[in-house]
């Protein structure tokens, strides 16, 4: 069973799991590109912004600000994730909540996805997605109402790994928090719980290498099948059902989201297969790290393993009874008060 789950996760994140060539049911949900999966707080303003990363890609973001803040400069947060999501989903919800608590909070679409630039579409990169966080820090530090010496990062799901990587390399980041952390390089190269065999890995690399010939011949990279199916058969792994319950229902559906309504390129895993992004996680210290995971989350072990490796100061919080996607949008489960106190203590 563990091997089945390992392969399931590997193919889910590469856009090749449970593919079905059937009509999308997205018309049953709000299909507006401007649709947000949460309500904007009446204590907060939201402004569309754009900024470039080091590779010249223009990123699209939403800047959330608390109302009636006076003239004092604000502490700021760059917020990204989950992997395959857009700013109208979890990262925006987090930004909305943190702006209510007095922070300037920037939620952004990663390179090649959502409303951000970059060609081809729907491709990810551990290097470029790490850079996206630093570009967000660039932007925040140029705002007149932000104290550039008080900037932190929140990374959700796969962007938790990129957030830690960005913090390790970018010393401007004063504190970092992750929720439902995924190390995308680890899960793509080794599978869930690291049970992909060398033979399976070799076969995957052979297939990806052959796909490059096909893409080169066609003159463009091929899309994989849609990430999540039209309907569930009932025998899928539990975590797939949980992803479906968020991304493919009105709860979290957003038409621009790869996980809701799209597919990664078939060759998307290539840059992840031999690049462990958390090799230097110890170098986050002496800046503080907060990690939050659900007790029943299939991804819990990522947070626990990184927590063991990281140097102090660090804190790991396990949320009782919570699963992975509960920390995407359940405001009564996500410990926003803890995130508030963590950043107010450490962004000073």
XYZ file of C-alpha atoms in Angstrom:
348
model
C 0.000 0.000 0.000
C 2.840 2.380 0.821
C 4.258 1.859 -2.655
C 0.893 2.666 -4.228
C 0.712 5.888 -2.228
C 4.259 6.780 -3.172
C 3.543 6.481 -6.859
C 0.210 8.268 -6.424
C 1.855 11.312 -4.869
C 4.604 11.335 -7.479
C 2.112 11.365 -10.312
C -0.257 13.799 -8.619
C 2.381 16.504 -8.366
C 3.553 15.908 -11.934
C 0.070 16.196 -13.362
C -0.386 12.610 -14.492
C -2.706 11.029 -11.931
C -6.245 9.794 -12.596
C -6.445 11.514 -15.975
C -9.848 11.466 -17.596
C -10.717 13.041 -20.928
C -14.170 14.201 -19.963
C -15.930 17.524 -19.927
C -14.944 19.727 -16.996
C -17.551 20.366 -14.340
C -16.132 23.815 -13.599
C -19.349 25.430 -14.878
C -20.954 24.281 -11.628
C -18.576 26.560 -9.774
C -17.601 30.208 -9.993
C -15.438 30.379 -13.125
C -14.549 34.073 -12.954
C -10.811 34.655 -13.032
C -11.352 37.319 -10.377
C -13.130 34.913 -8.011
C -11.682 34.700 -4.505
C -12.385 31.645 -2.379
C -12.755 33.753 0.779
C -14.346 37.045 1.824
C -12.215 40.171 2.083
C -12.197 41.476 5.639
C -13.853 44.829 6.202
C -10.743 45.760 8.207
C -8.451 45.252 5.201
C -7.791 46.725 1.766
C -6.596 44.684 -1.225
C -4.650 46.121 -4.141
C -3.421 44.399 -7.294
C 0.325 44.827 -7.759
C 3.063 43.503 -10.016
C 6.826 43.162 -9.710
C 9.672 41.386 -11.476
C 11.886 38.605 -10.225
C 15.577 38.207 -10.946
C 14.799 36.323 -14.161
C 12.746 39.199 -15.538
C 9.412 37.421 -15.052
C 6.595 39.741 -14.004
C 4.745 38.395 -10.996
C 1.156 39.266 -10.160
C 0.259 39.829 -6.532
C -2.346 41.166 -4.154
C -1.165 43.503 -1.422
C -3.333 43.377 1.708
C -3.104 46.281 4.127
C -4.827 46.961 7.452
C -7.106 49.982 7.414
C -6.450 53.009 9.613
C -2.820 52.226 10.396
C -1.564 55.764 10.807
C 1.951 56.784 9.813
C 3.945 54.012 11.499
C 5.717 51.673 9.101
C 4.346 48.136 9.004
C 5.938 44.744 9.387
C 5.393 42.767 6.191
C 4.888 39.187 5.046
C 5.390 37.522 1.661
C 2.990 34.583 1.349
C 3.024 31.822 -1.265
C 1.437 28.460 -1.923
C 0.194 25.822 -2.067
C 2.000 24.168 -4.976
C -0.327 24.499 -7.961
C -2.541 27.148 -6.328
C -3.051 30.860 -6.996
C -3.356 33.984 -4.888
C -7.162 33.875 -4.818
C -6.918 30.672 -2.778
C -4.930 29.893 0.392
C -2.162 32.484 0.150
C -4.725 35.269 -0.220
C -6.740 33.936 2.690
C -3.609 33.956 4.857
C -2.723 37.477 3.689
C -6.229 38.678 4.503
C -6.013 37.218 8.003
C -2.549 38.596 8.706
C -3.459 42.068 7.415
C -6.360 42.033 9.885
C -3.700 41.584 12.547
C -1.692 44.594 11.419
C 0.748 43.300 8.797
C 1.273 44.337 5.213
C 0.817 40.986 3.477
C 1.610 40.129 -0.138
C 0.083 37.033 -1.757
C 1.451 36.251 -5.213
C 1.057 33.917 -8.156
C 4.295 32.011 -8.790
C 6.158 32.302 -12.075
C 4.516 30.529 -15.038
C 1.161 30.193 -13.270
C -1.986 32.183 -12.594
C -1.765 35.817 -13.635
C 2.026 35.904 -13.412
C 4.216 35.886 -16.497
C 6.585 33.300 -17.884
C 6.481 30.900 -20.805
C 5.679 28.077 -21.195
C 2.738 27.977 -18.833
C 2.206 25.625 -15.906
C 5.782 24.712 -15.186
C 7.540 24.933 -11.820
C 11.170 25.280 -10.813
C 12.756 24.930 -7.369
C 15.197 27.739 -8.205
C 12.720 30.150 -9.787
C 9.981 29.523 -7.233
C 12.511 30.188 -4.465
C 13.453 33.392 -6.277
C 9.759 34.377 -6.410
C 9.807 34.767 -2.622
C 12.900 36.974 -2.721
C 11.299 39.075 -5.456
C 8.292 39.531 -3.177
C 10.694 40.704 -0.452
C 12.201 43.145 -2.974
C 8.747 44.572 -3.634
C 7.741 44.827 0.015
C 10.984 46.535 0.984
C 10.346 49.316 -1.546
C 6.943 50.235 -0.125
C 6.963 53.506 1.816
C 4.629 52.125 4.477
C 6.764 49.013 5.112
C 9.775 48.670 7.398
C 12.183 46.696 5.233
C 13.943 45.428 8.347
C 10.747 43.676 9.449
C 9.900 41.267 6.628
C 8.965 37.614 7.068
C 7.732 34.756 4.903
C 4.866 32.261 5.123
C 4.994 29.224 2.830
C 2.053 26.869 2.428
C 2.364 23.240 1.241
C 5.013 22.975 -1.508
C 5.845 26.634 -1.098
C 6.762 25.872 2.488
C 9.880 24.200 1.129
C 10.616 27.120 -1.178
C 10.029 29.524 1.731
C 12.657 27.757 3.848
C 15.055 27.684 0.916
C 14.525 31.395 0.276
C 15.043 32.231 3.943
C 18.291 30.259 4.059
C 19.744 32.220 1.142
C 18.087 35.627 1.636
C 19.285 37.199 4.867
C 16.769 40.034 4.596
C 14.076 37.613 5.770
C 13.849 37.886 9.549
C 11.485 34.976 10.311
C 9.756 32.164 8.431
C 6.677 30.030 9.017
C 5.352 27.040 7.089
C 2.036 25.211 7.131
C 1.422 21.724 5.700
C 4.998 21.742 4.411
C 5.919 19.700 1.353
C 9.496 19.290 0.120
C 8.708 19.083 -3.592
C 12.197 17.991 -4.585
C 12.082 15.112 -2.131
C 8.614 13.862 -3.037
C 9.192 14.091 -6.785
C 12.518 12.308 -6.672
C 11.776 9.719 -3.970
C 7.990 9.467 -3.757
C 5.803 9.527 -0.672
C 7.748 8.348 2.390
C 10.801 7.839 0.149
C 9.725 4.397 -1.073
C 10.296 4.863 -4.804
C 12.937 2.312 -5.768
C 16.037 3.131 -7.819
C 14.493 1.118 -10.665
C 11.280 3.188 -10.544
C 13.281 6.420 -10.450
C 15.346 5.321 -13.420
C 12.216 4.455 -15.366
C 10.698 7.874 -14.601
C 13.879 9.617 -15.761
C 13.945 7.537 -18.932
C 10.361 8.539 -19.695
C 11.065 12.195 -19.022
C 14.161 12.077 -21.215
C 12.233 10.506 -24.086
C 9.509 13.140 -23.677
C 12.122 15.810 -24.366
C 12.632 14.345 -27.867
C 8.885 14.534 -28.440
C 8.711 18.107 -27.185
C 11.693 19.149 -29.292
C 10.115 17.584 -32.362
C 6.791 19.316 -31.692
C 8.449 22.648 -31.003
C 6.713 23.041 -27.634
C 6.402 21.158 -24.340
C 3.423 18.842 -23.960
C 0.784 19.270 -21.275
C 0.136 16.390 -18.944
C -3.413 15.271 -18.147
C -5.411 17.340 -15.683
C -4.130 17.110 -12.122
C -7.394 16.021 -10.504
C -10.233 13.978 -11.989
C -13.720 15.108 -12.909
C -15.234 12.825 -10.295
C -13.904 10.400 -7.705
C -14.371 6.660 -8.105
C -14.136 6.117 -4.358
C -11.014 3.955 -4.238
C -8.480 6.792 -4.419
C -5.988 7.371 -1.580
C -7.451 9.512 1.199
C -5.167 12.456 0.494
C -6.401 12.582 -3.111
C -9.978 12.786 -1.823
C -8.912 15.641 0.438
C -7.246 17.529 -2.431
C -10.375 17.008 -4.517
C -12.558 18.346 -1.703
C -10.604 21.590 -1.781
C -9.577 22.190 -5.387
C -12.471 20.634 -7.300
C -15.431 21.909 -5.275
C -16.777 25.432 -4.658
C -14.806 25.415 -1.414
C -11.509 26.129 -3.167
C -12.029 26.023 -6.940
C -10.290 28.793 -8.888
C -10.161 28.666 -12.649
C -6.533 29.887 -12.821
C -5.273 27.228 -10.414
C -3.340 24.347 -11.965
C -4.760 21.993 -9.345
C -8.335 23.141 -9.850
C -8.499 23.370 -13.586
C -5.251 22.426 -15.280
C -2.181 20.264 -15.632
C 1.550 20.592 -15.237
C 3.749 20.014 -18.255
C 4.769 16.376 -18.590
C 8.435 17.332 -18.151
C 7.751 19.495 -15.082
C 9.560 17.126 -12.637
C 12.924 17.318 -14.415
C 14.335 20.250 -12.427
C 13.150 18.704 -9.141
C 14.627 15.227 -9.562
C 18.202 15.939 -8.504
C 17.986 19.222 -6.592
C 17.358 18.879 -2.832
C 16.236 22.398 -1.885
C 16.600 22.057 1.882
C 20.289 21.134 2.041
C 21.112 24.408 3.812
C 18.134 24.694 6.143
C 20.512 24.962 9.118
C 21.574 28.359 7.767
C 18.186 29.849 8.608
C 19.435 30.059 12.203
C 19.716 32.312 14.182
C 16.503 33.576 12.581
C 13.410 31.824 13.955
C 11.381 29.150 12.191
C 7.809 28.084 12.936
C 6.409 24.914 11.372
C 2.739 23.912 11.552
C 1.310 20.567 10.435
C -1.880 18.593 10.891
C -1.863 15.570 13.183
C -3.476 13.419 10.475
C -1.811 15.059 7.474
C -0.161 12.680 5.010
C 2.548 15.362 4.698
C 3.289 15.624 8.418
C 6.608 13.809 8.149
C 8.108 16.559 5.971
C 7.743 19.091 8.790
C 8.960 16.664 11.434
C 12.043 15.671 9.440
C 13.044 19.251 8.652
C 12.429 20.253 12.246
C 14.946 17.625 13.396
C 17.576 18.949 11.002
C 17.113 22.685 11.554
C 19.029 24.625 14.167
C 17.423 26.672 16.926
C 15.383 28.787 17.316
C 12.616 26.588 15.929
C 9.144 25.456 16.868
C 6.879 22.707 15.559
C 3.137 22.775 16.191
C 0.956 19.762 15.414
C -2.726 20.641 15.051
C -4.935 17.911 16.596
C -7.134 15.959 14.150
C -6.218 18.200 11.190
C -5.403 16.881 7.721
C -3.173 18.516 5.115
C -5.806 20.664 3.385
C -7.395 21.839 6.649
C -4.496 24.285 6.856
C -5.377 25.694 3.436
C -8.551 27.520 4.437
C -10.119 26.485 7.742
C -9.713 29.654 9.781
C -10.904 27.908 12.934
C -8.127 25.323 12.538
C -5.195 27.393 11.246
C -3.518 28.974 14.312
C -3.511 32.562 13.057
C -3.111 33.936 16.555
C 0.092 31.905 16.881
C 1.335 33.191 13.504
C 0.500 36.705 14.685
C 2.440 36.412 17.957
C 5.354 34.628 16.230
C 5.902 37.384 13.695
C 5.219 40.262 16.068
C 7.828 38.855 18.424
C 10.433 38.217 15.748
C 9.983 41.036 13.247
C 11.599 43.693 15.351
